[in-house]
Amino acid sequence: MSDDAELVRKSIQGDRLAAGAIYDRFSPLVRAIAWDATSRPQEVDELVQEIFLRVLTHLGQLRQGEALAGWIVQVARRQVVDFARHRGKRQLRERPLAEEPADSMPANPCDDRDRVRSAVAQLDENERLAVHLYYLAEQPAEVARQALGLSSSGFYKLIERARAQLCRLLASQESSS
Amino acid sequence: MNRQTPSDEFESAILSHYDRCRAESPNVRSAILDAWESQPRATPPRRFSWGSRVLGTVAVLLMVAAGLSVWESRSAPELFGADDLPERLVKVDNFRMSGWQIVAAPPDSGQEDTRLPVEFIVERPGRFRHTFHGISENGKQQTIITGMRICDGHTEMMIQQTMSGYMQVPVHPLDAALKTEEIAQGLVLAMVIGPPDLRYHPEGKAPVKGIPCDLYVGSLGEDTRIEMWLNPRTGWPERVVHSRKGQKGNWVHVMEIDEVAVNSQLPESTFTFIPPKGYVDLMAKHRPPAKDGDPQSLDQPAATLTMQENSSAHSQDQSLAVWHCFRLESESALIIWKRTAPAPDANGDRDWLHGLTLEYRSGEPARPLVQAWATPPEPEQWLWSIVRAADGKPLGRGTIGMELRGDRFQLKNGLIPLEFPDQTLEKLIEEAGKLTWKKGAATPSLRNLRDQAAKMKPEKSRD
C-alpha cells in the first residue's frame, strides 16, 4: 500500500487521475459495504457517491496516507450507519407518491447474489467487514489491522469464523426454500 | 456438503455477489469526480486570517449553489468525525475545555457528591493553565485538595487553593513548550478524549444546546464509558461526558466537559496569576538571592533547558528514567533516557539493551519496536535511542512501553511520543544535545536522526 500515500498526496493537490485511482482501487469494497445497508441498487450507487465524495474532500485530514484503506472503511461504515438511521426516519415520514421505477426496487430475492447479500447482512459487523476484505481487498489483513485493529492472526481467525457462519446461513436459506 | 467452510456451490454464489460489487455502475465514477472537483477541500483547522475566511465563505456559498445542481436535494456531507480528533488537536494554536468533575461522596456517608470545576487551556507554543485536585478518604471523612498550574511561557506557577499558597519558578521557553505539549498531547487527551486504544463508535445524532451533533461512544471495559457530542461542522466536541457504572447498574457521570473553544482569542489574564490576599509564596525562602540581595527576579525565563528525569522507575539498585520522547516522523521516535549501567562482559563491553523490552501500545496486541543508537551509549549519560515499529508501519496514536527486567526487578515506563513542529523539534534536539554530548562533539540534527530512522530495517525486536 505504499502508493496509497502517493495517491493521497496527489489527490490533495487536485489530481483527478489520482482521485480516480483511489476510486478504482476501493470502490468494490465500498460498494460491498453499501450493499450491507440496502438491497436497492440505486441506493447503493447513492451511498457510494456520498462515501467517496466525503473521502476525497477530506483527504487533507488523513495524516498517514498509508492508512487510506482503513480510513475509507471507517468513513464508509459511518455513512452506512447514518444512511440506515435516516432511511428509518424517512420511511416513517414519507409515503410514496407513485410506484417506484423498476431499477429502484429490490433485486430479485431468488437471485443467488441476493441470497448471499442477505446472508452477509446477518453477520456480525466485524465478520461482515472481514468477509468483504477477504474477497475484495488487495491486502485484507493490512486493511483489517487499520480498520479493526486486528493482528494478521486475529483477522484470519475472524474470517474463518465468518465464512463458517456465512456457510451455515446459506445452508439454512437453502433448506428453508 | 461441508458446513464448516463455504462449499463450491456457496463459494460460487459468494463470488457472484462480490463480482457485482466490482461491477461499475454507469456514470457513478464521473459523477463523484466531477462533484469532488467542484468541492472546497477540507483541511485541518489552523490559524486563519479574516481575509482568507471571507474568501472561504464566498467560495463556500458559490459551492453551495453549484452543489445544489449536482446533488439536488441531498444534504451536504458532514465535515468531521471523531477518529482524527486527537491528531487535529495537535495542530491547533489554542484550545480551552472546561466543565465539572464529579467526586463521589464516600459510601454510606449521607453526603452529596462534590462538583469541582475543571479547566484545561493550552496556547502553543508554551502557555497553559489547568486545574488539578487530589482526594483522600478516611472512612466517611473525605478531603479534597484543589489547585491550578499556570505557565505564561517563562514562569510556571503552582497554586494550591486549599493551602492558600503558591509556588513559582522560571522556566526556559523550550521547557514551557515541552510542558505545554505534555498537557495537550498527554493529560488532556487522556482525561477528556480518552486513552489511545479507545475506539469511538457512532451512536446517531443528538443536539447539544440546539447544535446538531453526532454522538460517539467509547467504552473502557464494561464499567466506564465516554460519550462525545461532536459538532460535525466545526469538528470539535460540544460536550464530553465520562461515566462509570453505579452500584445499581446505572451510569453515573464523573466528568462533564461543556465548553470547548478552539483557536479563540484568549485574554492575557488567562495565563497570569495575582495571588489573592492571604496567599503565601511557598518558595520565597528557598529562592536563591540575586546579586543585589533581592529575591531572584521571575521576569526572566530560565537560562537553560532542564534535563531532569521526567518519568522514572527505581528498584534497590536499578533505575530506568526518561527525559522525553519525540515523534521524529510517523514511523519513528526518539527516546532520550537513562538506565543503571549494565555490568561489562569479559571484553569490557556493556549490552545497554540487556533486559530491555520496547513496544508500542495503541491497541491489542502491542507492537515490538526496533532500536538504533543515535550516539554510542556511555555510563552516566543520557542515551539517545531511535525506535520504529518492527513491522515498519506508522506508529499512529499510542504510547511507547519501556520495560527493564532482571532477576529481582521489573521497571516500567510509558511514554507519549510528543509531536512538535520541525523548527521547535530541531531546537529541542540541539539544546538537549548540548547538555548531553561532550564538549566539541557534533550534535545530530533532526535530519540526521530522520535519515538514520529511515535506514532502520523492519525486523523482530530483541527481547
XYZ file of C-alpha atoms in Angstrom:
640
model
C 0.000 0.000 0.000
C 2.992 2.246 -0.324
C 1.484 4.054 -3.303
C -1.704 4.877 -1.388
C 0.240 7.703 0.252
C 1.258 8.986 -3.164
C -2.325 8.845 -4.417
C -3.468 10.748 -1.333
C -0.783 13.385 -1.790
C -1.631 13.913 -5.443
C -5.380 13.932 -4.825
C -4.983 16.612 -2.170
C -3.256 18.673 -4.857
C -6.340 18.215 -7.031
C -5.031 15.476 -9.342
C -8.147 13.913 -10.888
C -6.247 10.858 -12.121
C -5.068 10.086 -8.594
C -8.576 10.594 -7.176
C -9.912 8.294 -9.874
C -7.301 5.699 -8.967
C -8.432 5.820 -5.349
C -11.994 5.275 -6.518
C -10.966 2.393 -8.766
C -8.982 0.705 -6.021
C -11.569 0.929 -3.287
C -14.962 1.171 -4.970
C -15.644 -2.620 -4.870
C -15.054 -2.671 -1.130
C -17.132 0.452 -0.554
C -19.872 -0.935 -2.779
C -19.921 -4.137 -0.721
C -20.279 -2.108 2.483
C -23.089 -0.137 0.841
C -24.856 -3.371 -0.179
C -24.945 -4.253 3.528
C -27.273 -1.313 4.111
C -29.708 -1.653 1.255
C -30.930 -4.065 -1.369
C -31.728 -1.251 -3.798
C -29.070 -0.765 -6.492
C -29.939 2.923 -6.829
C -29.391 3.488 -3.127
C -26.114 1.606 -3.319
C -24.945 3.999 -6.031
C -26.045 6.990 -3.975
C -24.232 5.697 -0.919
C -21.073 5.003 -2.896
C -21.181 8.555 -4.207
C -21.652 10.032 -0.752
C -18.873 7.956 0.731
C -16.340 8.769 -1.971
C -17.228 12.422 -2.033
C -16.629 12.566 1.687
C -13.388 10.598 1.385
C -11.980 12.675 -1.452
C -12.896 16.043 0.038
C -11.372 15.134 3.413
C -8.109 13.525 2.352
C -6.312 16.515 3.861
C -7.297 15.257 7.298
C -5.620 11.896 6.735
C -2.237 12.239 8.372
C -0.825 8.960 7.130
C -1.554 8.226 3.525
C -0.614 4.585 4.084
C -3.665 4.263 6.315
C -6.004 5.217 3.461
C -7.693 1.824 3.168
C -8.609 1.616 6.850
C -9.796 5.189 6.846
C -12.039 4.660 3.813
C -13.557 1.631 5.513
C -14.288 3.663 8.638
C -15.854 6.503 6.655
C -17.945 4.009 4.693
C -19.186 2.225 7.803
C -20.110 5.516 9.429
C -22.000 6.708 6.349
C -23.842 3.402 6.161
C -24.917 3.687 9.797
C -26.161 7.232 9.156
C -27.916 6.135 5.999
C -29.743 3.328 7.793
C -30.820 5.684 10.552
C -32.033 8.389 8.177
C -33.823 5.905 5.983
C -35.696 4.605 9.009
C -36.887 8.110 9.805
C -37.724 8.839 6.154
C -39.797 5.719 5.841
C -41.818 6.789 8.852
C -42.385 10.289 7.437
C -42.836 9.700 3.746
C -45.288 7.729 1.671
C -44.564 7.058 -1.994
C -46.444 9.307 -4.439
C -46.203 6.807 -7.240
C -44.943 3.357 -7.876
C -41.172 3.275 -7.766
C -39.322 2.709 -11.022
C -38.164 -0.819 -11.604
C -34.474 -0.077 -11.168
C -35.002 1.198 -7.636
C -36.882 -1.874 -6.497
C -35.049 -4.556 -4.537
C -33.381 -7.051 -6.820
C -34.964 -10.435 -7.349
C -34.850 -12.157 -3.946
C -34.415 -15.518 -5.655
C -31.161 -14.328 -7.184
C -28.172 -16.186 -5.697
C -26.384 -12.905 -5.278
C -29.192 -11.536 -3.144
C -29.269 -14.638 -1.034
C -25.597 -14.049 -0.368
C -26.205 -10.364 0.259
C -28.937 -11.199 2.727
C -26.756 -13.790 4.496
C -23.778 -11.446 4.665
C -26.037 -8.762 6.146
C -26.889 -11.134 9.002
C -23.253 -11.496 10.046
C -21.830 -9.592 12.958
C -20.474 -6.182 11.823
C -16.796 -7.158 12.079
C -17.383 -10.555 10.487
C -19.160 -8.820 7.628
C -16.251 -6.486 7.036
C -13.788 -9.369 7.271
C -15.667 -11.240 4.528
C -15.710 -8.148 2.312
C -11.987 -7.663 2.825
C -11.271 -11.326 2.169
C -12.980 -11.244 -1.209
C -12.221 -7.704 -2.317
C -9.197 -6.111 -0.675
C -5.717 -6.360 -2.154
C -4.178 -6.808 1.295
C -7.078 -7.841 3.537
C -5.054 -8.405 6.711
C -3.442 -4.982 6.479
C -6.775 -3.211 5.955
C -8.237 -5.210 8.845
C -5.354 -4.039 11.014
C -6.079 -0.437 10.109
C -9.854 -0.610 10.319
C -10.397 -3.114 13.116
C -7.092 -3.016 14.995
C -6.631 -6.744 14.367
C -3.370 -8.636 14.039
C -2.946 -10.874 10.991
C -3.707 -13.974 13.012
C -6.702 -12.226 14.576
C -8.002 -11.380 11.125
C -7.620 -14.923 9.828
C -9.395 -16.310 12.880
C -12.207 -13.843 12.292
C -12.502 -14.666 8.605
C -12.552 -18.387 9.344
C -15.386 -17.869 11.814
C -17.229 -15.506 9.469
C -17.055 -17.816 6.469
C -18.246 -20.756 8.542
C -21.173 -18.666 9.778
C -21.919 -17.487 6.241
C -21.978 -21.093 5.123
C -24.444 -22.000 7.878
C -26.713 -19.082 6.922
C -26.669 -20.003 3.235
C -27.340 -23.639 4.039
C -30.241 -22.616 6.232
C -31.667 -20.453 3.430
C -31.295 -23.362 1.036
C -33.091 -25.810 3.278
C -35.958 -23.382 4.022
C -36.509 -22.665 0.305
C -21.593 -30.925 1.988
C -19.002 -29.393 4.293
C -20.845 -26.964 6.553
C -17.740 -25.527 8.218
C -16.461 -23.705 5.163
C -18.405 -22.498 2.137
C -18.864 -25.283 -0.363
C -18.058 -24.794 -4.010
C -21.698 -24.019 -4.641
C -21.790 -21.374 -1.956
C -18.388 -20.093 -2.956
C -19.649 -19.555 -6.467
C -22.678 -17.597 -5.189
C -20.458 -15.558 -2.896
C -18.076 -14.756 -5.736
C -21.034 -13.772 -7.860
C -22.166 -11.304 -5.178
C -18.697 -9.824 -4.998
C -18.461 -9.639 -8.776
C -21.497 -7.397 -8.571
C -19.542 -5.187 -6.146
C -16.735 -4.964 -8.675
C -19.105 -4.067 -11.488
C -19.129 -0.382 -12.270
C -22.420 1.499 -12.394
C -22.548 3.861 -15.342
C -21.693 7.484 -14.548
C -21.072 6.970 -10.822
C -17.326 7.373 -11.149
C -17.505 10.520 -13.247
C -20.283 11.986 -11.061
C -18.099 11.561 -7.976
C -15.005 13.036 -9.591
C -16.957 15.945 -11.088
C -18.569 16.732 -7.742
C -15.210 16.397 -5.976
C -13.546 18.825 -8.352
C -16.225 21.388 -7.621
C -15.964 20.990 -3.828
C -13.755 23.001 -1.479
C -11.060 20.878 0.165
C -11.388 20.374 3.922
C -8.023 20.953 5.596
C -7.081 20.610 9.255
C -8.106 23.753 11.125
C -5.204 26.097 11.706
C -4.561 29.771 12.209
C -6.743 31.768 9.846
C -6.895 35.335 8.686
C -10.099 37.254 8.235
C -9.194 37.781 4.574
C -8.970 34.084 3.860
C -12.074 33.420 5.972
C -14.108 35.911 3.924
C -12.816 34.449 0.651
C -13.508 30.989 2.013
C -17.049 31.969 2.923
C -17.665 33.331 -0.565
C -16.233 30.143 -2.043
C -18.432 28.019 0.181
C -21.533 29.996 -0.853
C -20.630 29.554 -4.516
C -20.064 25.869 -3.967
C -23.400 25.525 -2.206
C -25.092 26.963 -5.301
C -23.068 24.728 -7.629
C -23.556 21.713 -5.395
C -27.307 22.102 -5.424
C -27.411 21.474 -9.141
C -25.326 18.321 -8.773
C -26.815 16.918 -5.649
C -30.320 18.310 -5.899
C -31.971 17.870 -2.537
C -29.261 15.756 -0.937
C -27.786 17.303 2.179
C -24.095 18.284 2.174
C -21.799 15.635 3.567
C -20.666 16.060 7.152
C -17.263 17.553 7.548
C -15.601 15.902 10.518
C -15.668 12.714 12.565
C -14.246 11.631 15.926
C -11.495 9.369 14.600
C -8.913 12.025 13.939
C -9.817 14.407 16.779
C -6.536 13.879 18.725
C -4.484 14.491 15.585
C -6.429 17.657 14.793
C -5.990 18.953 18.343
C -2.208 18.671 17.951
C -2.370 21.177 15.111
C -4.407 23.992 16.657
C -2.951 27.174 18.128
C -5.002 27.072 21.309
C -7.907 25.350 22.944
C -9.905 25.580 26.109
C -12.010 22.838 27.646
C -13.941 23.309 30.837
C -16.666 21.683 32.830
C -17.101 19.719 36.019
C -15.559 16.751 37.723
C -17.967 14.941 39.986
C -16.337 13.406 43.058
C -18.473 10.702 44.605
C -19.137 11.043 48.319
C -17.792 8.202 50.497
C -20.241 5.283 50.553
C -22.920 5.499 53.261
C -21.706 8.945 54.320
C -25.027 10.572 53.506
C -23.092 13.388 51.846
C -23.770 14.865 48.432
C -21.306 14.273 45.583
C -18.964 17.215 45.061
C -18.855 19.066 41.743
C -15.451 20.593 41.112
C -14.754 22.964 38.219
C -12.202 21.594 35.734
C -10.418 23.549 33.069
C -7.692 22.803 30.529
C -6.289 25.667 28.481
C -3.378 25.356 26.077
C -1.875 28.073 23.938
C 1.043 26.966 21.835
C 3.938 27.135 21.932
C 4.382 27.463 25.682
C 1.395 28.651 27.680
C -1.080 26.587 29.626
C -3.425 26.602 32.564
C -5.187 23.660 34.126
C -6.916 22.659 37.322
C -5.994 19.635 39.416
C -7.283 18.073 42.569
C -6.477 15.303 44.986
C -8.835 13.274 47.141
C -8.142 11.384 50.332
C -10.683 9.434 52.326
C -10.606 8.228 55.886
C -13.782 6.280 56.493
C -16.643 8.673 55.841
C -14.295 11.669 56.037
C -13.329 12.963 52.605
C -10.673 15.618 51.975
C -10.374 17.295 48.607
C -7.346 19.382 47.669
C -7.754 21.714 44.714
C -5.191 23.641 42.762
C -4.100 25.038 39.459
C -0.993 25.120 37.254
C -0.348 28.145 35.091
C 2.551 28.799 32.732
C 2.900 32.059 30.839
C 5.841 30.860 28.755
C 8.616 31.863 31.138
C 7.230 31.290 34.633
C 5.367 28.291 35.918
C 3.031 28.724 38.857
C 1.520 26.054 41.023
C -1.397 27.353 43.063
C -2.630 25.283 45.961
C -6.010 26.769 46.728
C -6.600 24.521 49.709
C -3.351 25.683 51.333
C -3.769 29.323 50.219
C -0.267 29.116 48.835
C 1.560 29.258 45.561
C 4.951 28.437 44.082
C 6.548 29.886 41.006
C 9.688 29.011 39.127
C 11.269 30.423 35.971
C 11.227 28.067 33.004
C 13.154 28.012 29.753
C 10.895 28.627 26.722
C 11.652 25.118 25.441
C 10.712 23.655 28.816
C 7.477 25.635 28.620
C 6.837 24.153 25.169
C 7.551 20.650 26.469
C 5.229 21.055 29.442
C 2.542 22.537 27.205
C 2.635 19.551 24.861
C 2.705 17.092 27.747
C -0.569 18.632 28.832
C -2.054 18.969 25.348
C -0.987 15.565 23.985
C -0.938 13.676 27.274
C -3.087 14.979 30.087
C -5.953 16.468 28.074
C -6.212 13.596 25.630
C -6.116 11.034 28.436
C -8.537 12.891 30.706
C -11.006 14.221 28.157
C -10.759 12.379 24.836
C -9.710 9.019 26.265
C -6.667 6.732 26.030
C -5.108 5.834 22.654
C -6.721 2.412 22.446
C -10.234 3.762 22.991
C -12.400 3.268 19.920
C -15.380 5.548 19.456
C -18.471 4.253 17.707
C -21.148 6.475 16.144
C -24.424 6.298 18.024
C -26.522 8.648 15.947
C -27.368 12.310 16.089
C -28.210 14.319 19.190
C -28.339 18.103 19.519
C -26.442 19.920 22.248
C -27.596 23.445 23.134
C -29.550 23.418 19.868
C -26.468 22.483 17.791
C -26.853 19.350 15.662
C -24.156 16.928 16.806
C -23.014 13.390 16.089
C -22.918 11.292 19.234
C -19.931 8.951 19.631
C -19.490 6.498 22.462
C -16.290 4.775 23.562
C -16.068 2.113 26.263
C -13.219 1.397 28.635
C -14.110 -2.039 29.859
C -17.662 -2.672 30.961
C -17.807 -0.085 33.708
C -16.561 3.102 32.121
C -17.671 4.934 29.018
C -17.089 8.258 27.323
C -19.807 9.981 25.311
C -18.809 12.712 22.913
C -21.186 15.026 21.096
C -19.193 16.176 18.089
C -20.220 19.156 16.031
C -19.602 17.784 12.515
C -19.365 21.294 11.068
C -16.567 22.542 13.345
C -15.006 19.177 14.068
C -14.857 19.877 17.821
C -16.872 18.386 20.667
C -19.719 20.420 22.118
C -19.932 18.128 25.118
C -17.983 15.193 26.563
C -19.269 13.081 29.441
C -17.310 10.400 31.273
C -19.451 7.927 33.212
C -18.932 4.875 35.347
C -21.398 2.198 36.215
C -23.042 2.777 39.582
C -23.914 0.134 42.130
C -27.395 -0.227 40.666
C -26.060 -0.664 37.130
C -26.962 2.901 36.161
C -24.457 5.250 34.514
C -23.098 7.911 36.869
C -21.317 10.969 35.482
C -17.761 11.513 36.696
C -16.806 14.334 34.347
C -18.766 16.716 32.160
C -16.975 18.955 29.670
C -19.489 21.523 28.458
C -17.345 24.245 26.952
C -14.867 23.634 24.174
C -13.309 26.536 22.302
C -10.595 26.113 19.686
C -8.404 28.864 18.238
C -10.307 31.523 20.148
C -8.938 34.824 21.379
C -7.665 34.099 24.891
C -7.274 37.140 27.173
C -3.781 37.770 28.570
C -5.162 37.334 32.068
C -5.667 33.648 31.296
C -2.008 32.951 31.992
C -1.342 35.390 34.808
C -1.924 34.857 38.476
C -2.267 37.589 41.039
C -2.204 35.997 44.473
C -5.327 36.847 46.459
C -4.848 38.478 49.830
C -3.569 35.955 52.348
C -1.898 33.688 49.799
C 1.671 32.751 50.711
C 4.656 32.340 48.363
C 5.707 28.836 49.402
C 9.040 29.072 47.576
C 10.191 32.515 48.716
C 12.606 31.340 51.352
C 14.124 28.679 49.074
C 14.737 31.033 46.158
C 18.415 31.992 45.794
C 19.065 35.699 46.122
C 20.141 37.663 43.083
C 23.395 39.615 43.058
C 21.794 42.670 44.626
C 20.466 40.579 47.509
C 16.855 40.762 46.397
C 14.999 37.567 45.583
C 15.732 36.351 42.055
C 13.516 38.034 39.524
C 10.911 35.869 37.881
C 10.540 38.240 34.972
C 13.281 36.448 33.032
C 12.970 32.889 31.797
C 15.406 30.229 32.950
C 18.713 30.337 31.091
C 18.856 26.696 30.056
C 16.664 23.761 29.302
C 16.192 21.411 32.236
C 17.231 17.846 31.557
C 15.830 16.047 34.553
C 14.065 12.723 34.771
C 10.557 13.283 33.594
C 9.394 9.774 34.364
C 11.346 7.102 36.149
C 11.148 3.757 37.880
C 13.591 2.548 40.509
C 14.373 -0.631 42.400
C 17.003 -1.181 45.065
C 19.967 -0.943 42.709
C 18.459 -0.348 39.279
C 16.783 2.587 37.620
C 15.105 3.378 34.330
C 14.477 7.053 33.620
C 13.260 9.032 30.645
C 13.695 12.688 29.862
C 11.359 12.883 26.873
C 10.271 11.059 23.785
C 9.708 12.829 20.471
C 7.973 11.742 17.325
C 10.523 12.070 14.505
C 8.197 11.028 11.702
C 5.025 8.999 11.508
C 7.023 5.753 11.751
C 9.782 6.675 14.196
C 10.502 8.338 17.526
C 13.481 9.475 19.567
C 13.742 8.470 23.233
C 16.226 10.229 25.497
C 16.671 8.035 28.532
C 18.984 6.630 31.202
C 19.460 3.329 32.935
C 21.775 1.859 35.502
C 24.852 0.798 33.555
C 24.766 -2.930 32.843
C 27.771 -4.963 34.016
C 30.571 -5.240 31.426
C 31.314 -8.614 29.857
C 34.736 -10.271 29.729
C 35.806 -7.894 26.942
C 34.663 -4.860 28.916
C 31.669 -4.286 26.617
C 28.235 -3.457 28.003
C 24.970 -4.561 26.457
C 22.833 -1.474 27.051
C 19.732 -3.208 25.781
C 20.130 -6.160 28.138
C 16.804 -6.930 29.820
C 15.072 -4.099 27.971
C 11.818 -4.505 26.035
C 10.451 -1.749 23.822
C 6.950 -1.923 22.412
C 4.275 0.360 21.020
C 0.835 0.253 22.578
C -2.058 1.533 20.537
C -4.403 -1.401 20.983
C -4.026 -5.142 21.235
C -1.569 -6.623 20.649
C 1.355 -4.325 21.459
C 3.798 -3.942 18.565
C 7.514 -4.642 19.103
C 9.904 -1.766 18.394
C 13.376 -1.937 16.899
C 16.052 0.354 18.279
C 19.180 2.089 16.987
C 21.602 4.293 18.900
C 21.796 7.886 17.771
C 25.113 8.022 19.622
C 27.238 5.356 21.338
C 25.916 4.835 24.881
C 28.093 5.771 27.827
C 27.629 5.362 31.580
C 26.028 8.290 33.410
C 24.985 9.884 30.114
C 21.573 10.334 28.592
C 21.064 7.633 25.989
C 19.574 8.585 22.648
C 17.574 5.809 21.026
C 15.757 5.934 17.723
C 12.867 3.499 17.610
C 10.426 2.386 14.964
C 7.861 -0.361 14.780
C 9.341 -3.742 13.884
C 6.547 -4.141 11.337
C 7.734 -0.963 9.585
C 4.287 0.608 9.687
C 3.316 4.056 11.052
C 3.089 4.255 14.815
C -0.289 6.003 14.987
C -1.593 7.338 18.299
C -0.279 5.376 21.262
C 2.407 5.076 23.932
C 5.851 3.538 23.995
C 6.267 0.933 26.720
C 9.801 0.546 28.123
C 10.379 -2.345 30.454
C 13.649 -3.239 32.130
C 13.591 -6.658 33.682
C 16.135 -8.559 35.762
C 16.135 -11.478 38.180
C 14.926 -9.366 41.074
C 13.380 -6.309 39.488
C 10.964 -5.136 36.840
C 10.848 -1.446 35.940
C 8.291 0.039 33.577
C 7.788 3.391 31.892
C 5.070 4.536 29.488
C 5.969 7.375 27.126
C 3.973 9.524 24.776
C 5.991 10.434 21.683
C 5.377 14.184 21.679
C 4.805 15.838 18.345
C 6.311 19.256 17.595
C 6.698 21.455 14.556
C 10.073 20.764 12.917
C 11.505 24.128 13.932
C 10.794 23.518 17.637
C 11.934 19.912 17.460
C 15.235 20.997 15.897
C 15.789 23.459 18.752
C 14.910 20.847 21.370
C 17.351 18.364 19.852
C 20.070 20.996 19.583
C 19.676 22.171 23.190
C 19.360 18.651 24.563
C 22.456 17.692 22.561
C 24.467 20.494 24.128
C 23.536 19.220 27.571
C 24.141 15.580 26.654
C 27.215 15.317 24.465
C 30.757 16.013 25.483
C 32.031 19.446 24.547
C 33.079 19.587 20.928
C 31.024 16.549 19.912
C 28.728 17.051 16.943
C 25.035 17.049 17.812
C 22.932 15.040 15.378
C 20.420 17.207 13.601
C 16.764 16.343 13.148
C 17.605 15.472 9.570
C 20.413 13.117 10.672
C 18.064 11.385 13.076
C 15.342 11.016 10.459
C 17.834 9.659 7.930
C 19.041 7.146 10.474
C 15.467 6.148 11.293
C 14.661 5.670 7.615
C 17.595 3.255 7.259
C 16.383 1.025 10.101
C 15.045 -2.141 8.569
C 11.887 -3.707 9.971
C 12.806 -6.791 11.952
C 11.932 -8.679 15.070
C 12.593 -6.770 18.258
C 15.166 -8.225 20.561
C 13.871 -9.357 23.911
